[in-house]
PDB file of C-alpha atoms and ligand atoms in Angstrom:
ATOM      1  CA  MET A 973     101.849 146.880 154.292  1.00  0.00           C
ATOM      2  CA  THR A 974     102.892 143.521 152.991  1.00  0.00           C
ATOM      3  CA  THR A 975     100.694 140.582 152.059  1.00  0.00           C
ATOM      4  CA  THR A 976     102.466 137.310 151.211  1.00  0.00           C
ATOM      5  CA  ARG A 977     101.171 133.805 150.581  1.00  0.00           C
ATOM      6  CA  PHE A 978     102.182 130.139 150.581  1.00  0.00           C
ATOM      7  CA  ALA A 979     100.266 128.318 147.869  1.00  0.00           C
ATOM      8  CA  PRO A 980     100.728 124.547 148.036  1.00  0.00           C
ATOM      9  CA  SER A 981      99.073 122.024 145.712  1.00  0.00           C
ATOM     10  CA  PRO A 982      97.598 119.221 147.831  1.00  0.00           C
ATOM     11  CA  THR A 983      99.099 116.392 145.753  1.00  0.00           C
ATOM     12  CA  GLY A 984     101.221 114.957 148.550  1.00  0.00           C
ATOM     13  CA  LEU A 985     102.592 115.685 151.988  1.00  0.00           C
ATOM     14  CA  LEU A 986     104.791 118.682 152.699  1.00  0.00           C
ATOM     15  CA  HIS A 987     108.584 118.147 152.801  1.00  0.00           C
ATOM     16  CA  LEU A 988     111.468 120.241 154.078  1.00  0.00           C
ATOM     17  CA  GLY A 989     111.497 122.272 150.875  1.00  0.00           C
ATOM     18  CA  HIS A 990     107.908 123.358 151.545  1.00  0.00           C
ATOM     19  CA  ALA A 991     108.717 124.195 155.145  1.00  0.00           C
ATOM     20  CA  TYR A 992     111.425 126.508 153.899  1.00  0.00           C
ATOM     21  CA  SER A 993     109.135 128.057 151.299  1.00  0.00           C
ATOM     22  CA  ALA A 994     106.269 128.674 153.832  1.00  0.00           C
ATOM     23  CA  LEU A 995     108.606 130.095 156.464  1.00  0.00           C
ATOM     24  CA  HIS A 996     110.285 132.293 153.861  1.00  0.00           C
ATOM     25  CA  ALA A 997     106.907 133.755 152.859  1.00  0.00           C
ATOM     26  CA  ALA A 998     105.942 134.319 156.450  1.00  0.00           C
ATOM     27  CA  SER A 999     109.289 135.946 157.262  1.00  0.00           C
ATOM     28  CA  PHE A1000     108.375 139.055 155.301  1.00  0.00           C
ATOM     29  CA  VAL A1001     105.230 139.615 157.389  1.00  0.00           C
ATOM     30  CA  ASP A1002     104.905 141.457 160.715  1.00  0.00           C
ATOM     31  CA  ARG A1003     101.387 140.513 161.707  1.00  0.00           C
ATOM     32  CA  SER A1004     101.340 142.943 164.633  1.00  0.00           C
ATOM     33  CA  GLY A1005     102.030 145.707 162.119  1.00  0.00           C
ATOM     34  CA  GLY A1006      99.017 144.786 160.011  1.00  0.00           C
ATOM     35  CA  ASP A1007     100.886 142.647 157.402  1.00  0.00           C
ATOM     36  CA  ARG A1008      98.995 139.560 156.108  1.00  0.00           C
ATOM     37  CA  PHE A1009     100.191 136.012 155.593  1.00  0.00           C
ATOM     38  CA  LEU A1010      97.850 133.792 153.435  1.00  0.00           C
ATOM     39  CA  VAL A1011      97.725 130.129 152.696  1.00  0.00           C
ATOM     40  CA  ARG A1012      96.016 129.215 149.417  1.00  0.00           C
ATOM     41  CA  ILE A1013      95.186 125.669 148.345  1.00  0.00           C
ATOM     42  CA  GLU A1014      95.971 125.216 144.585  1.00  0.00           C
ATOM     43  CA  ASP A1015      93.785 122.240 143.715  1.00  0.00           C
ATOM     44  CA  ILE A1016      92.609 122.862 140.183  1.00  0.00           C
ATOM     45  CA  ASP A1017      94.055 119.469 139.146  1.00  0.00           C
ATOM     46  CA  ARG A1018      91.247 117.355 140.556  1.00  0.00           C
ATOM     47  CA  THR A1019      92.874 114.041 139.508  1.00  0.00           C
ATOM     48  CA  ARG A1020      95.986 114.633 141.549  1.00  0.00           C
ATOM     49  CA  CYS A1021      94.703 116.619 144.532  1.00  0.00           C
ATOM     50  CA  ARG A1022      93.257 114.970 147.605  1.00  0.00           C
ATOM     51  CA  PRO A1023      91.355 116.421 150.583  1.00  0.00           C
ATOM     52  CA  GLU A1024      93.443 114.401 153.000  1.00  0.00           C
ATOM     53  CA  PHE A1025      96.593 116.024 151.705  1.00  0.00           C
ATOM     54  CA  GLU A1026      94.985 119.447 152.120  1.00  0.00           C
ATOM     55  CA  ALA A1027      94.147 118.622 155.766  1.00  0.00           C
ATOM     56  CA  ALA A1028      97.661 117.269 156.414  1.00  0.00           C
ATOM     57  CA  ILE A1029      99.270 120.395 154.822  1.00  0.00           C
ATOM     58  CA  LEU A1030      97.276 122.749 157.096  1.00  0.00           C
ATOM     59  CA  ASP A1031      98.065 120.549 160.101  1.00  0.00           C
ATOM     60  CA  ASP A1032     101.788 120.634 159.290  1.00  0.00           C
ATOM     61  CA  LEU A1033     101.852 124.384 158.799  1.00  0.00           C
ATOM     62  CA  ALA A1034     100.167 124.975 162.159  1.00  0.00           C
ATOM     63  CA  TRP A1035     102.586 122.520 163.830  1.00  0.00           C
ATOM     64  CA  LEU A1036     105.469 124.541 162.328  1.00  0.00           C
ATOM     65  CA  GLY A1037     104.138 127.541 164.244  1.00  0.00           C
ATOM     66  CA  LEU A1038     102.611 129.409 161.299  1.00  0.00           C
ATOM     67  CA  ALA A1039      99.300 131.358 161.590  1.00  0.00           C
ATOM     68  CA  TRP A1040      97.442 132.586 158.489  1.00  0.00           C
ATOM     69  CA  GLU A1041      94.448 134.604 157.714  1.00  0.00           C
ATOM     70  CA  GLN A1042      91.085 132.820 157.413  1.00  0.00           C
ATOM     71  CA  PRO A1043      89.317 131.659 155.342  1.00  0.00           C
ATOM     72  CA  VAL A1044      91.772 129.763 153.263  1.00  0.00           C
ATOM     73  CA  ARG A1045      91.105 130.233 149.551  1.00  0.00           C
ATOM     74  CA  ARG A1046      90.691 126.982 147.654  1.00  0.00           C
ATOM     75  CA  GLN A1047      91.033 127.372 143.909  1.00  0.00           C
ATOM     76  CA  SER A1048      88.489 124.684 143.024  1.00  0.00           C
ATOM     77  CA  ASP A1049      85.792 126.836 144.713  1.00  0.00           C
ATOM     78  CA  GLN A1050      86.685 129.848 142.656  1.00  0.00           C
ATOM     79  CA  MET A1051      86.007 128.806 139.049  1.00  0.00           C
ATOM     80  CA  ASN A1052      83.673 131.772 138.466  1.00  0.00           C
ATOM     81  CA  ASP A1053      86.581 134.202 139.035  1.00  0.00           C
ATOM     82  CA  TYR A1054      88.631 132.424 136.471  1.00  0.00           C
ATOM     83  CA  ARG A1055      85.681 132.357 134.064  1.00  0.00           C
ATOM     84  CA  THR A1056      85.278 136.158 134.425  1.00  0.00           C
ATOM     85  CA  ALA A1057      88.956 136.655 133.533  1.00  0.00           C
ATOM     86  CA  LEU A1058      88.693 134.339 130.566  1.00  0.00           C
ATOM     87  CA  ASP A1059      85.580 136.139 129.299  1.00  0.00           C
ATOM     88  CA  ARG A1060      87.354 139.398 129.471  1.00  0.00           C
ATOM     89  CA  LEU A1061      90.370 138.083 127.468  1.00  0.00           C
ATOM     90  CA  ASP A1062      87.934 136.482 125.018  1.00  0.00           C
ATOM     91  CA  ASP A1063      86.113 139.787 124.551  1.00  0.00           C
ATOM     92  CA  MET A1064      89.501 141.285 123.646  1.00  0.00           C
ATOM     93  CA  GLY A1065      89.851 138.664 120.960  1.00  0.00           C
ATOM     94  CA  LEU A1066      92.901 137.113 122.618  1.00  0.00           C
ATOM     95  CA  LEU A1067      91.745 133.487 123.077  1.00  0.00           C
ATOM     96  CA  TYR A1068      91.231 130.632 120.672  1.00  0.00           C
ATOM     97  CA  LYS A1069      90.070 127.057 120.975  1.00  0.00           C
ATOM     98  CA  CYS A1070      92.612 124.285 120.650  1.00  0.00           C
ATOM     99  CA  PHE A1071      91.106 120.882 119.936  1.00  0.00           C
ATOM    100  CA  HIS A1072      94.420 118.984 119.517  1.00  0.00           C
ATOM    101  CA  SER A1073      95.185 116.015 121.708  1.00  0.00           C
ATOM    102  CA  ARG A1074      98.766 116.049 122.966  1.00  0.00           C
ATOM    103  CA  LYS A1075      99.597 113.356 120.429  1.00  0.00           C
ATOM    104  CA  GLU A1076      98.063 115.208 117.568  1.00  0.00           C
ATOM    105  CA  LEU A1077      99.911 118.316 118.546  1.00  0.00           C
ATOM    106  CA  ASP A1078     103.218 116.525 118.809  1.00  0.00           C
ATOM    107  CA  ASP A1079     102.663 114.997 115.409  1.00  0.00           C
ATOM    108  CA  ALA A1080     101.676 118.317 113.842  1.00  0.00           C
ATOM    109  CA  LEU A1081     104.699 120.085 115.407  1.00  0.00           C
ATOM    110  CA  SER A1082     107.251 117.502 114.345  1.00  0.00           C
ATOM    111  CA  ALA A1083     106.755 118.484 110.735  1.00  0.00           C
ATOM    112  CA  PRO A1084     110.017 120.324 109.761  1.00  0.00           C
ATOM    113  CA  HIS A1085     108.186 123.552 108.702  1.00  0.00           C
ATOM    114  CA  HIS A1086     106.334 123.799 112.058  1.00  0.00           C
ATOM    115  CA  ARG A1087     108.971 122.792 114.549  1.00  0.00           C
ATOM    116  CA  PRO A1088     108.608 125.398 117.337  1.00  0.00           C
ATOM    117  CA  MET A1089     111.327 126.923 119.573  1.00  0.00           C
ATOM    118  CA  MET A1090     111.689 125.365 122.990  1.00  0.00           C
ATOM    119  CA  GLY A1091     110.175 127.552 125.668  1.00  0.00           C
ATOM    120  CA  PRO A1092     110.441 127.360 129.457  1.00  0.00           C
ATOM    121  CA  ASP A1093     107.329 125.150 129.536  1.00  0.00           C
ATOM    122  CA  GLY A1094     108.245 122.991 126.514  1.00  0.00           C
ATOM    123  CA  PRO A1095     107.672 123.792 122.797  1.00  0.00           C
ATOM    124  CA  ALA A1096     106.454 127.399 122.443  1.00  0.00           C
ATOM    125  CA  VAL A1097     103.551 126.584 120.110  1.00  0.00           C
ATOM    126  CA  THR A1098     101.740 129.321 118.293  1.00  0.00           C
ATOM    127  CA  GLY A1099      98.636 129.338 116.127  1.00  0.00           C
ATOM    128  CA  THR A1100      97.637 125.729 116.783  1.00  0.00           C
ATOM    129  CA  ASP A1101      94.148 126.537 115.395  1.00  0.00           C
ATOM    130  CA  ALA A1102      95.754 127.072 112.001  1.00  0.00           C
ATOM    131  CA  LEU A1103      97.322 123.584 112.222  1.00  0.00           C
ATOM    132  CA  MET A1104      93.854 121.948 112.006  1.00  0.00           C
ATOM    133  CA  PRO A1105      91.631 122.301 108.968  1.00  0.00           C
ATOM    134  CA  ALA A1106      88.689 124.576 109.630  1.00  0.00           C
ATOM    135  CA  ALA A1107      86.193 121.834 108.726  1.00  0.00           C
ATOM    136  CA  GLU A1108      87.746 119.464 111.277  1.00  0.00           C
ATOM    137  CA  ARG A1109      87.692 122.072 113.936  1.00  0.00           C
ATOM    138  CA  ALA A1110      83.998 122.817 113.186  1.00  0.00           C
ATOM    139  CA  ARG A1111      83.162 119.116 113.305  1.00  0.00           C
ATOM    140  CA  ARG A1112      84.867 118.736 116.713  1.00  0.00           C
ATOM    141  CA  GLU A1113      83.144 121.784 117.990  1.00  0.00           C
ATOM    142  CA  ALA A1114      79.723 120.522 116.851  1.00  0.00           C
ATOM    143  CA  THR A1115      80.213 117.130 118.517  1.00  0.00           C
ATOM    144  CA  GLY A1116      81.102 118.861 121.825  1.00  0.00           C
ATOM    145  CA  GLU A1117      84.710 117.684 121.888  1.00  0.00           C
ATOM    146  CA  PRO A1118      86.632 119.303 124.758  1.00  0.00           C
ATOM    147  CA  TYR A1119      89.114 122.002 123.878  1.00  0.00           C
ATOM    148  CA  ALA A1120      91.781 124.069 125.620  1.00  0.00           C
ATOM    149  CA  LEU A1121      91.771 127.844 125.437  1.00  0.00           C
ATOM    150  CA  ARG A1122      95.077 129.316 124.324  1.00  0.00           C
ATOM    151  CA  LEU A1123      96.253 132.925 124.463  1.00  0.00           C
ATOM    152  CA  ARG A1124      97.139 134.649 121.161  1.00  0.00           C
ATOM    153  CA  MET A1125     100.528 135.540 122.557  1.00  0.00           C
ATOM    154  CA  ALA A1126     101.873 137.724 119.695  1.00  0.00           C
ATOM    155  CA  GLU A1127      98.695 139.846 119.781  1.00  0.00           C
ATOM    156  CA  ALA A1128      98.712 140.037 123.563  1.00  0.00           C
ATOM    157  CA  VAL A1129     102.328 141.233 123.658  1.00  0.00           C
ATOM    158  CA  ARG A1130     101.540 143.802 120.927  1.00  0.00           C
ATOM    159  CA  ARG A1131      98.765 145.226 123.076  1.00  0.00           C
ATOM    160  CA  THR A1132     100.715 145.585 126.284  1.00  0.00           C
ATOM    161  CA  GLY A1133     104.052 146.678 124.928  1.00  0.00           C
ATOM    162  CA  PRO A1134     107.214 146.099 127.054  1.00  0.00           C
ATOM    163  CA  LEU A1135     106.625 145.074 130.687  1.00  0.00           C
ATOM    164  CA  THR A1136     108.860 144.680 133.693  1.00  0.00           C
ATOM    165  CA  TRP A1137     108.640 143.271 137.148  1.00  0.00           C
ATOM    166  CA  SER A1138     110.668 143.625 140.303  1.00  0.00           C
ATOM    167  CA  ASP A1139     112.332 140.634 141.861  1.00  0.00           C
ATOM    168  CA  ARG A1140     113.822 141.123 145.305  1.00  0.00           C
ATOM    169  CA  SER A1141     116.375 138.352 144.653  1.00  0.00           C
ATOM    170  CA  HIS A1142     117.211 139.149 141.007  1.00  0.00           C
ATOM    171  CA  GLY A1143     116.420 142.803 140.513  1.00  0.00           C
ATOM    172  CA  GLU A1144     114.363 144.472 137.791  1.00  0.00           C
ATOM    173  CA  GLN A1145     113.275 142.003 135.077  1.00  0.00           C
ATOM    174  CA  ALA A1146     112.130 142.584 131.558  1.00  0.00           C
ATOM    175  CA  ALA A1147     109.061 140.307 130.913  1.00  0.00           C
ATOM    176  CA  ARG A1148     109.539 137.932 127.933  1.00  0.00           C
ATOM    177  CA  PRO A1149     106.149 136.088 127.848  1.00  0.00           C
ATOM    178  CA  GLU A1150     106.582 135.460 124.139  1.00  0.00           C
ATOM    179  CA  LEU A1151     109.099 132.722 125.009  1.00  0.00           C
ATOM    180  CA  PHE A1152     106.166 130.565 126.083  1.00  0.00           C
ATOM    181  CA  GLY A1153     104.135 130.747 122.890  1.00  0.00           C
ATOM    182  CA  ASP A1154     100.328 130.584 123.002  1.00  0.00           C
ATOM    183  CA  VAL A1155     100.009 129.457 126.623  1.00  0.00           C
ATOM    184  CA  VAL A1156      97.010 127.400 127.708  1.00  0.00           C
ATOM    185  CA  LEU A1157      94.777 129.469 129.978  1.00  0.00           C
ATOM    186  CA  ALA A1158      91.994 126.904 130.324  1.00  0.00           C
ATOM    187  CA  ARG A1159      92.781 123.255 130.069  1.00  0.00           C
ATOM    188  CA  LYS A1160      90.604 120.661 128.370  1.00  0.00           C
ATOM    189  CA  ASP A1161      89.868 119.025 131.765  1.00  0.00           C
ATOM    190  CA  VAL A1162      89.742 122.109 134.007  1.00  0.00           C
ATOM    191  CA  ALA A1163      88.352 125.493 133.021  1.00  0.00           C
ATOM    192  CA  THR A1164      91.464 127.407 134.089  1.00  0.00           C
ATOM    193  CA  SER A1165      95.229 126.836 134.176  1.00  0.00           C
ATOM    194  CA  TYR A1166      98.002 127.396 136.771  1.00  0.00           C
ATOM    195  CA  HIS A1167      99.080 130.714 135.113  1.00  0.00           C
ATOM    196  CA  LEU A1168      95.564 132.117 135.097  1.00  0.00           C
ATOM    197  CA  ALA A1169      94.396 131.011 138.491  1.00  0.00           C
ATOM    198  CA  VAL A1170      97.534 132.131 140.292  1.00  0.00           C
ATOM    199  CA  THR A1171      97.501 135.582 138.631  1.00  0.00           C
ATOM    200  CA  VAL A1172      93.796 136.174 139.366  1.00  0.00           C
ATOM    201  CA  ASP A1173      94.090 134.868 142.943  1.00  0.00           C
ATOM    202  CA  ASP A1174      97.109 136.953 143.828  1.00  0.00           C
ATOM    203  CA  ALA A1175      95.275 140.086 142.658  1.00  0.00           C
ATOM    204  CA  LEU A1176      91.877 139.244 144.301  1.00  0.00           C
ATOM    205  CA  GLN A1177      93.612 138.401 147.562  1.00  0.00           C
ATOM    206  CA  GLY A1178      95.662 141.637 147.564  1.00  0.00           C
ATOM    207  CA  VAL A1179      99.055 139.829 147.569  1.00  0.00           C
ATOM    208  CA  THR A1180     101.736 142.511 147.403  1.00  0.00           C
ATOM    209  CA  LEU A1181     104.773 140.146 147.522  1.00  0.00           C
ATOM    210  CA  VAL A1182     104.762 136.829 145.721  1.00  0.00           C
ATOM    211  CA  THR A1183     107.348 134.520 147.273  1.00  0.00           C
ATOM    212  CA  ARG A1184     107.945 131.081 145.693  1.00  0.00           C
ATOM    213  CA  GLY A1185     110.706 128.828 144.551  1.00  0.00           C
ATOM    214  CA  GLU A1186     113.010 129.597 141.654  1.00  0.00           C
ATOM    215  CA  ASP A1187     111.427 126.736 139.637  1.00  0.00           C
ATOM    216  CA  LEU A1188     108.570 129.170 139.056  1.00  0.00           C
ATOM    217  CA  PHE A1189     110.674 132.205 138.218  1.00  0.00           C
ATOM    218  CA  GLN A1190     110.047 131.831 134.425  1.00  0.00           C
ATOM    219  CA  ALA A1191     106.242 131.604 134.968  1.00  0.00           C
ATOM    220  CA  THR A1192     106.343 135.229 136.176  1.00  0.00           C
ATOM    221  CA  HIS A1193     106.873 136.363 132.554  1.00  0.00           C
ATOM    222  CA  VAL A1194     103.437 135.069 131.763  1.00  0.00           C
ATOM    223  CA  HIS A1195     101.863 136.279 135.017  1.00  0.00           C
ATOM    224  CA  ARG A1196     103.146 139.852 134.382  1.00  0.00           C
ATOM    225  CA  LEU A1197     101.545 139.759 130.930  1.00  0.00           C
ATOM    226  CA  LEU A1198      98.211 138.577 132.319  1.00  0.00           C
ATOM    227  CA  GLN A1199      98.254 141.334 134.929  1.00  0.00           C
ATOM    228  CA  ALA A1200      98.690 143.918 132.245  1.00  0.00           C
ATOM    229  CA  LEU A1201      95.933 142.461 130.057  1.00  0.00           C
ATOM    230  CA  LEU A1202      93.458 142.186 132.953  1.00  0.00           C
ATOM    231  CA  ASP A1203      94.400 145.544 134.575  1.00  0.00           C
ATOM    232  CA  LEU A1204      95.510 143.848 137.780  1.00  0.00           C
ATOM    233  CA  PRO A1205      97.906 145.294 140.395  1.00  0.00           C
ATOM    234  CA  VAL A1206     101.521 144.163 140.062  1.00  0.00           C
ATOM    235  CA  PRO A1207     103.039 142.594 143.149  1.00  0.00           C
ATOM    236  CA  ASP A1208     106.777 142.371 143.929  1.00  0.00           C
ATOM    237  CA  TYR A1209     108.417 138.992 143.654  1.00  0.00           C
ATOM    238  CA  ALA A1210     110.957 137.153 145.741  1.00  0.00           C
ATOM    239  CA  HIS A1211     111.940 133.821 144.089  1.00  0.00           C
ATOM    240  CA  HIS A1212     113.926 131.804 146.518  1.00  0.00           C
ATOM    241  CA  PRO A1213     116.530 129.089 145.818  1.00  0.00           C
ATOM    242  CA  LEU A1214     115.297 125.526 146.063  1.00  0.00           C
ATOM    243  CA  LEU A1215     116.428 123.674 149.130  1.00  0.00           C
ATOM    244  CA  VAL A1216     118.895 120.948 148.407  1.00  0.00           C
ATOM    245  CA  ASP A1217     119.241 117.794 150.518  1.00  0.00           C
ATOM    246  CA  PRO A1218     122.877 117.863 151.717  1.00  0.00           C
ATOM    247  CA  GLU A1219     122.939 114.059 151.686  1.00  0.00           C
ATOM    248  CA  THR A1220     121.890 113.486 148.059  1.00  0.00           C
ATOM    249  CA  GLY A1221     122.749 116.871 146.626  1.00  0.00           C
ATOM    250  CA  ARG A1222     119.287 116.878 145.001  1.00  0.00           C
ATOM    251  CA  ARG A1223     116.468 119.228 145.667  1.00  0.00           C
ATOM    252  CA  PHE A1224     113.745 118.044 147.977  1.00  0.00           C
ATOM    253  CA  ALA A1225     110.726 116.735 146.064  1.00  0.00           C
ATOM    254  CA  LYS A1226     107.593 114.844 146.807  1.00  0.00           C
ATOM    255  CA  ARG A1227     109.276 111.542 145.942  1.00  0.00           C
ATOM    256  CA  ASP A1228     111.460 111.806 149.028  1.00  0.00           C
ATOM    257  CA  ARG A1229     108.947 110.165 151.361  1.00  0.00           C
ATOM    258  CA  SER A1230     111.326 109.963 154.373  1.00  0.00           C
ATOM    259  CA  LEU A1231     111.733 113.677 154.475  1.00  0.00           C
ATOM    260  CA  THR A1232     108.082 114.578 154.663  1.00  0.00           C
ATOM    261  CA  LEU A1233     107.326 116.793 157.663  1.00  0.00           C
ATOM    262  CA  LYS A1234     104.947 114.020 158.831  1.00  0.00           C
ATOM    263  CA  ALA A1235     107.708 111.384 158.798  1.00  0.00           C
ATOM    264  CA  LEU A1236     110.074 113.730 160.659  1.00  0.00           C
ATOM    265  CA  ARG A1237     107.364 114.569 163.223  1.00  0.00           C
ATOM    266  CA  ASP A1238     106.575 110.920 163.699  1.00  0.00           C
ATOM    267  CA  GLY A1239     110.223 110.265 164.231  1.00  0.00           C
ATOM    268  CA  GLY A1240     110.321 112.727 167.085  1.00  0.00           C
ATOM    269  CA  VAL A1241     111.826 115.824 165.370  1.00  0.00           C
ATOM    270  CA  THR A1242     110.485 119.071 166.870  1.00  0.00           C
ATOM    271  CA  ALA A1243     109.068 122.014 164.928  1.00  0.00           C
ATOM    272  CA  ALA A1244     111.917 124.203 166.364  1.00  0.00           C
ATOM    273  CA  GLU A1245     114.455 121.742 164.927  1.00  0.00           C
ATOM    274  CA  ILE A1246     112.833 121.853 161.501  1.00  0.00           C
ATOM    275  CA  ARG A1247     112.745 125.643 161.487  1.00  0.00           C
ATOM    276  CA  LYS A1248     116.424 125.704 162.404  1.00  0.00           C
ATOM    277  CA  ARG A1249     117.289 123.118 159.835  1.00  0.00           C
ATOM    278  CA  VAL A1250     115.809 125.202 157.044  1.00  0.00           C
ATOM    279  CA  GLY A1251     117.320 128.469 158.284  1.00  0.00           C
ATOM    280  CA  PHE A1252     114.483 130.061 160.152  1.00  0.00           C
ATOM    281  CA  GLY A1253     115.275 128.961 163.683  1.00  0.00           C
TER     282      GLY A1253
HETATM  283  N1  LIG B1662     100.949 125.652 143.673  1.00  0.00           N
HETATM  284  C1  LIG B1662     102.315 125.791 143.273  1.00  0.00           C
HETATM  285  C2  LIG B1662     103.176 124.664 143.797  1.00  0.00           C
HETATM  286  O1  LIG B1662     102.720 123.986 144.741  1.00  0.00           O
HETATM  287  C3  LIG B1662     102.913 127.125 143.736  1.00  0.00           C
HETATM  288  C4  LIG B1662     102.323 128.215 142.962  1.00  0.00           C
HETATM  289  C5  LIG B1662     102.964 129.624 143.292  1.00  0.00           C
HETATM  290  O2  LIG B1662     103.484 129.839 144.375  1.00  0.00           O
HETATM  291  O3  LIG B1662     102.783 130.480 142.396  1.00  0.00           O
HETATM  292  O4  LIG B1662     104.221 124.457 143.307  1.00  0.00           O
END
């Protein structure tokens, strides 16, 4: 039995790239055979997400002819689940508080003796707690300054040993989470992060096949590590190529307003035409 999901962030309207991604996820599912297709709303970033985009996304997906299991999981309603996972990692001694602002971190890391390697998410910083004098950390903690929680990556990798995952498009992969450094698992402004929320949700929802764009391929290194640390089941993965607009040669993105599904619908394009255009006709 297969369970897949489409997990949009409601920060804008869906475009053709999303239509492809959602139809790709659903294409692995035979609902009459008991397979499950889920839609999950990834709205932890409260400053960028809007309820009207969530409503428009669900409306577009239904218009495309997709049907998904109810209820839809909305990440902002599930903070307790992320807290439980963080507590567990904290009990294992794998988290530390990072009080640095982005600017302070940039300044600290630009010192020649600290310059970190570039990772898939930017500089792979490690041990940021050691970059701030203990007294300053204590002062900030005492005054209730917000902090991010970072994973002690080297220790985490030592605990799990080598890990692999299976990608249907790219074959067996050796996980290299250390390339990311001490990833943030809870942000200063939100008590979770993309990596943590996605990993916990996929496990709690029984997702057996994670389908998503290749832009998130690298993130799977971190997700695989979190699964091992939290004793979560390991799904298969199918990272798909990102759809490119033949007219511009660039991949579809939220900036391309004219190609939102809504604009196409308003212009009289049918759902069958969209499905065909993205290869699922
Ligand atoms: N919410 C993410 C996005 O909209 C997708 C996350 C995932 O599929 O893992 O890009």
